[in-house]
Every structure is written in C-alpha cells, then in structure tokens.
Amino acid sequence: MRILMVCLGNICRSPLADGLLRHLVQKNGLEWVVDSAGTANYHIGSPPDERMIATAKKHGVSLSSLKARQFTSADFTQFDRIYVMDRSNYKNVLNHAKTAAERDKVHFLLDHLYPNLQKEVPDPYYGSQEGFDEVFHLVEKAVNQLLKDLSHG
Ligand code: 4NP
C-alpha cells in the first residue's frame, strides 16, 4: 500500500498524518510507503511547523525529519490512495486528476471515522495550542482507523 497525505502547506496537518501513519506502519511491521505533500508552494523544503512537531513529540511521534513538498500530478502514479484534510485540498488535488481511476484514489482522511461525510480536519495554523491538540487527537483516531480498515481488507 502506498499512501499520500495532503493538506495546504504540508507543515501542519499532513505531516502529522504522515508521521503518525509511518509510526504505526513500523510498529506493525508493514511495508507500506507513506508520504505527504501540500497543494501550495509556500513552504517547500521547510520542516513541519514547530508547534506541530512539539505536539506530536508529546505523544512520542517524531516529525522532525519531514520536509514540505508540493503535490504534483506524478503523485497519482506513485500512490494508491491520496488523503486530503479539507474540501479545498480535495478540489485542488482533483484538478490534477486526468482519469476516473485517478479521481477514485482521492479520499477525505476523516471518512475513516465518518464515512462519506467529507468532514474536514481544521487548519490549526492561525489558531492556538488547543487547536494543535485537537487536530492531533482527531488525526490520530483517523489514522488508527485507516490502518484497521486497510490492513483487514
Ligand atoms: P497545513 O496548515 O495546510 O495544515 O500545513 C497551513 C500551513 C501554512 C499555511 C496555511 C495552512 N499558510 O498559509 O502559510
């Protein structure tokens, strides 16, 4: 399984989802490929936001080796499933899709918790520390469920 997590900047939500899933994949001895990207180019080459790194670290998850990159059309070939955090990411990623098979790879991360509701992971960037904690717990639950759903068929 090859999984790509996508948000706007690739410095808050998608690196968290990426780091949490890598952590679980390693713990479970799976051979999945996990990565993340942003639809925007603002933060290319940057590590995750220091508030997100600190929040994940409190829970034993390291994000410090990740670096932001921008989503490209080639990601549709490199990955089996592409997870977006919100509607704006969904629209931007679908704009790069050329076939129905590519469009079918795109899913809302929170659909693993709330099937078909297209619920959004809130963007914590302009908010407070509580926002980062809330995003951590939400994304952790979704990633745990994703692993269950995809590893048990
Ligand atoms: P992310 O959060 O999409 O979860 O990485 C954001 C990061 C940066 C910006 C917006 C959202 N920004 O406007 O720079």
mmCIF file of C-alpha atoms and ligand atoms in Angstrom:
data_model
loop_
_atom_site.group_PDB
_atom_site.id
_atom_site.type_symbol
_atom_site.label_atom_id
_atom_site.label_comp_id
_atom_site.label_asym_id
_atom_site.label_seq_id
_atom_site.Cartn_x
_atom_site.Cartn_y
_atom_site.Cartn_z
ATOM 1 C CA MET A 1 0.000 0.000 0.000
ATOM 2 C CA ARG A 2 1.309 3.451 -0.938
ATOM 3 C CA ILE A 3 -0.370 6.346 0.885
ATOM 4 C CA LEU A 4 -0.028 10.091 0.430
ATOM 5 C CA MET A 5 -1.396 12.643 2.945
ATOM 6 C CA VAL A 6 -2.206 16.089 1.528
ATOM 7 C CA CYS A 7 -3.021 19.486 3.078
ATOM 8 C CA LEU A 8 -2.419 23.099 2.054
ATOM 9 C CA GLY A 9 1.058 23.918 3.380
ATOM 10 C CA ASN A 10 2.418 20.418 4.199
ATOM 11 C CA ILE A 11 3.666 21.794 7.525
ATOM 12 C CA CYS A 12 0.793 21.055 9.969
ATOM 13 C CA ARG A 13 -1.928 18.517 9.199
ATOM 14 C CA SER A 14 -0.457 16.265 6.501
ATOM 15 C CA PRO A 15 2.986 15.858 8.131
ATOM 16 C CA LEU A 16 1.179 14.843 11.335
ATOM 17 C CA ALA A 17 -0.920 12.248 9.470
ATOM 18 C CA ASP A 18 2.223 11.118 7.629
ATOM 19 C CA GLY A 19 4.309 10.798 10.839
ATOM 20 C CA LEU A 20 1.532 9.013 12.745
ATOM 21 C CA LEU A 21 0.968 6.503 9.947
ATOM 22 C CA ARG A 22 4.720 5.871 9.471
ATOM 23 C CA HIS A 23 4.928 5.237 13.240
ATOM 24 C CA LEU A 24 2.067 2.693 13.116
ATOM 25 C CA VAL A 25 3.303 1.029 9.944
ATOM 26 C CA GLN A 26 6.700 0.480 11.530
ATOM 27 C CA LYS A 27 5.157 -0.767 14.789
ATOM 28 C CA ASN A 28 3.065 -3.277 12.835
ATOM 29 C CA GLY A 29 5.927 -4.444 10.599
ATOM 30 C CA LEU A 30 4.116 -3.434 7.402
ATOM 31 C CA GLU A 31 5.897 -2.468 4.184
ATOM 32 C CA TRP A 32 3.771 0.484 3.216
ATOM 33 C CA VAL A 33 5.061 3.624 1.553
ATOM 34 C CA VAL A 34 3.860 6.765 3.378
ATOM 35 C CA ASP A 35 4.478 10.374 2.369
ATOM 36 C CA SER A 36 2.836 13.814 2.446
ATOM 37 C CA ALA A 37 2.598 16.916 0.266
ATOM 38 C CA GLY A 38 0.939 20.334 0.164
ATOM 39 C CA THR A 39 -1.170 21.810 -2.613
ATOM 40 C CA ALA A 40 0.562 25.192 -2.097
ATOM 41 C CA ASN A 41 4.202 26.040 -2.736
ATOM 42 C CA TYR A 42 4.694 28.406 0.258
ATOM 43 C CA HIS A 43 6.684 26.077 2.485
ATOM 44 C CA ILE A 44 8.630 23.839 0.092
ATOM 45 C CA GLY A 45 11.741 22.460 1.834
ATOM 46 C CA SER A 46 10.631 23.502 5.330
ATOM 47 C CA PRO A 47 10.271 21.174 8.316
ATOM 48 C CA PRO A 48 6.801 20.923 9.886
ATOM 49 C CA ASP A 49 5.552 23.869 11.975
ATOM 50 C CA GLU A 50 7.362 23.813 15.333
ATOM 51 C CA ARG A 51 4.012 23.751 17.191
ATOM 52 C CA MET A 52 3.019 20.574 15.303
ATOM 53 C CA ILE A 53 6.450 18.991 15.927
ATOM 54 C CA ALA A 54 6.121 19.744 19.683
ATOM 55 C CA THR A 55 2.533 18.454 19.855
ATOM 56 C CA ALA A 56 3.441 15.165 18.159
ATOM 57 C CA LYS A 57 6.575 14.802 20.302
ATOM 58 C CA LYS A 58 4.464 14.996 23.495
ATOM 59 C CA HIS A 59 2.825 11.795 22.232
ATOM 60 C CA GLY A 60 6.065 10.064 21.207
ATOM 61 C CA VAL A 61 5.819 10.742 17.475
ATOM 62 C CA SER A 62 8.735 12.390 15.687
ATOM 63 C CA LEU A 63 8.048 14.683 12.724
ATOM 64 C CA SER A 64 11.402 16.447 12.694
ATOM 65 C CA SER A 65 12.889 14.625 9.690
ATOM 66 C CA LEU A 66 9.991 15.562 7.364
ATOM 67 C CA LYS A 67 10.299 18.317 4.731
ATOM 68 C CA ALA A 68 7.478 20.026 2.873
ATOM 69 C CA ARG A 69 6.999 19.447 -0.834
ATOM 70 C CA GLN A 70 4.280 20.350 -3.298
ATOM 71 C CA PHE A 71 1.715 17.886 -4.656
ATOM 72 C CA THR A 72 2.183 17.041 -8.357
ATOM 73 C CA SER A 73 0.267 15.017 -10.975
ATOM 74 C CA ALA A 74 3.004 12.352 -10.739
ATOM 75 C CA ASP A 75 1.694 11.535 -7.243
ATOM 76 C CA PHE A 76 -1.284 9.843 -8.889
ATOM 77 C CA THR A 77 1.108 7.222 -10.280
ATOM 78 C CA GLN A 78 3.280 6.947 -7.181
ATOM 79 C CA PHE A 79 0.435 6.382 -4.679
ATOM 80 C CA ASP A 80 -2.574 4.057 -4.325
ATOM 81 C CA ARG A 81 -4.578 6.300 -2.014
ATOM 82 C CA ILE A 82 -4.395 10.069 -1.573
ATOM 83 C CA TYR A 83 -5.914 11.526 1.591
ATOM 84 C CA VAL A 84 -6.962 15.175 1.828
ATOM 85 C CA MET A 85 -7.748 17.119 5.004
ATOM 86 C CA ASP A 86 -10.397 19.534 3.705
ATOM 87 C CA ARG A 87 -12.624 20.469 0.770
ATOM 88 C CA SER A 88 -10.192 22.961 -0.628
ATOM 89 C CA ASN A 89 -7.421 20.297 -0.751
ATOM 90 C CA TYR A 90 -9.939 17.926 -2.363
ATOM 91 C CA LYS A 91 -10.740 20.374 -5.132
ATOM 92 C CA ASN A 92 -7.088 21.241 -5.747
ATOM 93 C CA VAL A 93 -5.980 17.600 -5.918
ATOM 94 C CA LEU A 94 -8.878 16.617 -8.190
ATOM 95 C CA ASN A 95 -7.888 19.423 -10.557
ATOM 96 C CA HIS A 96 -4.692 17.442 -11.270
ATOM 97 C CA ALA A 97 -6.520 14.143 -11.962
ATOM 98 C CA LYS A 98 -6.743 13.057 -15.594
ATOM 99 C CA THR A 99 -8.756 9.833 -15.340
ATOM 100 C CA ALA A 100 -11.579 8.346 -13.280
ATOM 101 C CA ALA A 101 -9.068 5.913 -11.756
ATOM 102 C CA GLU A 102 -7.001 8.861 -10.542
ATOM 103 C CA ARG A 103 -10.063 10.634 -9.130
ATOM 104 C CA ASP A 104 -11.034 7.431 -7.292
ATOM 105 C CA LYS A 105 -7.732 7.496 -5.380
ATOM 106 C CA VAL A 106 -8.693 10.708 -3.563
ATOM 107 C CA HIS A 107 -10.382 10.410 -0.152
ATOM 108 C CA PHE A 108 -11.087 12.574 2.885
ATOM 109 C CA LEU A 109 -8.965 11.317 5.818
ATOM 110 C CA LEU A 110 -11.895 11.701 8.228
ATOM 111 C CA ASP A 111 -14.070 9.422 6.074
ATOM 112 C CA HIS A 112 -12.395 6.577 8.009
ATOM 113 C CA LEU A 113 -14.197 7.911 11.115
ATOM 114 C CA TYR A 114 -17.300 9.408 9.496
ATOM 115 C CA PRO A 115 -17.868 7.502 6.240
ATOM 116 C CA ASN A 116 -18.950 9.614 3.260
ATOM 117 C CA LEU A 117 -19.494 12.799 5.276
ATOM 118 C CA GLN A 118 -16.449 14.606 3.837
ATOM 119 C CA LYS A 119 -15.659 16.051 7.266
ATOM 120 C CA GLU A 120 -12.643 18.350 7.454
ATOM 121 C CA VAL A 121 -9.545 18.391 9.664
ATOM 122 C CA PRO A 122 -9.498 22.037 10.818
ATOM 123 C CA ASP A 123 -6.466 24.081 9.810
ATOM 124 C CA PRO A 124 -4.624 24.860 13.089
ATOM 125 C CA TYR A 125 -2.098 27.278 11.527
ATOM 126 C CA TYR A 126 -3.643 30.568 12.677
ATOM 127 C CA GLY A 127 -5.061 29.200 15.943
ATOM 128 C CA SER A 128 -3.911 28.366 19.473
ATOM 129 C CA GLN A 129 -2.208 25.361 21.080
ATOM 130 C CA GLU A 130 -5.649 23.844 21.769
ATOM 131 C CA GLY A 131 -6.175 23.743 18.029
ATOM 132 C CA PHE A 132 -2.999 21.696 17.595
ATOM 133 C CA ASP A 133 -4.025 19.291 20.384
ATOM 134 C CA GLU A 134 -7.486 18.892 18.862
ATOM 135 C CA VAL A 135 -6.005 18.194 15.424
ATOM 136 C CA PHE A 136 -3.594 15.664 16.957
ATOM 137 C CA HIS A 137 -6.384 13.646 18.580
ATOM 138 C CA LEU A 138 -8.628 13.756 15.525
ATOM 139 C CA VAL A 139 -5.888 12.750 13.084
ATOM 140 C CA GLU A 140 -4.596 10.041 15.433
ATOM 141 C CA LYS A 141 -8.051 8.441 15.604
ATOM 142 C CA ALA A 142 -8.481 8.633 11.833
ATOM 143 C CA VAL A 143 -5.051 7.152 11.104
ATOM 144 C CA ASN A 144 -5.638 4.286 13.578
ATOM 145 C CA GLN A 145 -8.920 3.505 11.853
ATOM 146 C CA LEU A 146 -7.335 3.811 8.389
ATOM 147 C CA LEU A 147 -4.771 1.176 9.346
ATOM 148 C CA LYS A 148 -7.514 -1.145 10.621
ATOM 149 C CA ASP A 149 -9.685 -0.620 7.565
ATOM 150 C CA LEU A 150 -6.915 -1.103 5.015
ATOM 151 C CA SER A 151 -4.951 -3.886 6.672
ATOM 152 C CA HIS A 152 -8.024 -6.072 7.279
ATOM 153 C CA GLY A 153 -9.274 -5.579 3.726
HETATM 154 P P1 4NP B 1 -1.401 22.933 6.785
HETATM 155 O O1 4NP B 1 -1.533 24.340 7.506
HETATM 156 O O2 4NP B 1 -2.128 23.050 5.461
HETATM 157 O O3 4NP B 1 -2.070 22.000 7.732
HETATM 158 O O4 4NP B 1 0.078 22.653 6.601
HETATM 159 C C1 4NP B 1 -1.174 25.551 6.894
HETATM 160 C C2 4NP B 1 0.132 25.903 6.831
HETATM 161 C C3 4NP B 1 0.505 27.127 6.267
HETATM 162 C C4 4NP B 1 -0.474 27.960 5.763
HETATM 163 C C5 4NP B 1 -1.793 27.597 5.821
HETATM 164 C C6 4NP B 1 -2.143 26.383 6.379
HETATM 165 N N1 4NP B 1 -0.098 29.217 5.229
HETATM 166 O O5 4NP B 1 -1.000 29.975 4.860
HETATM 167 O O6 4NP B 1 1.102 29.519 5.146
#
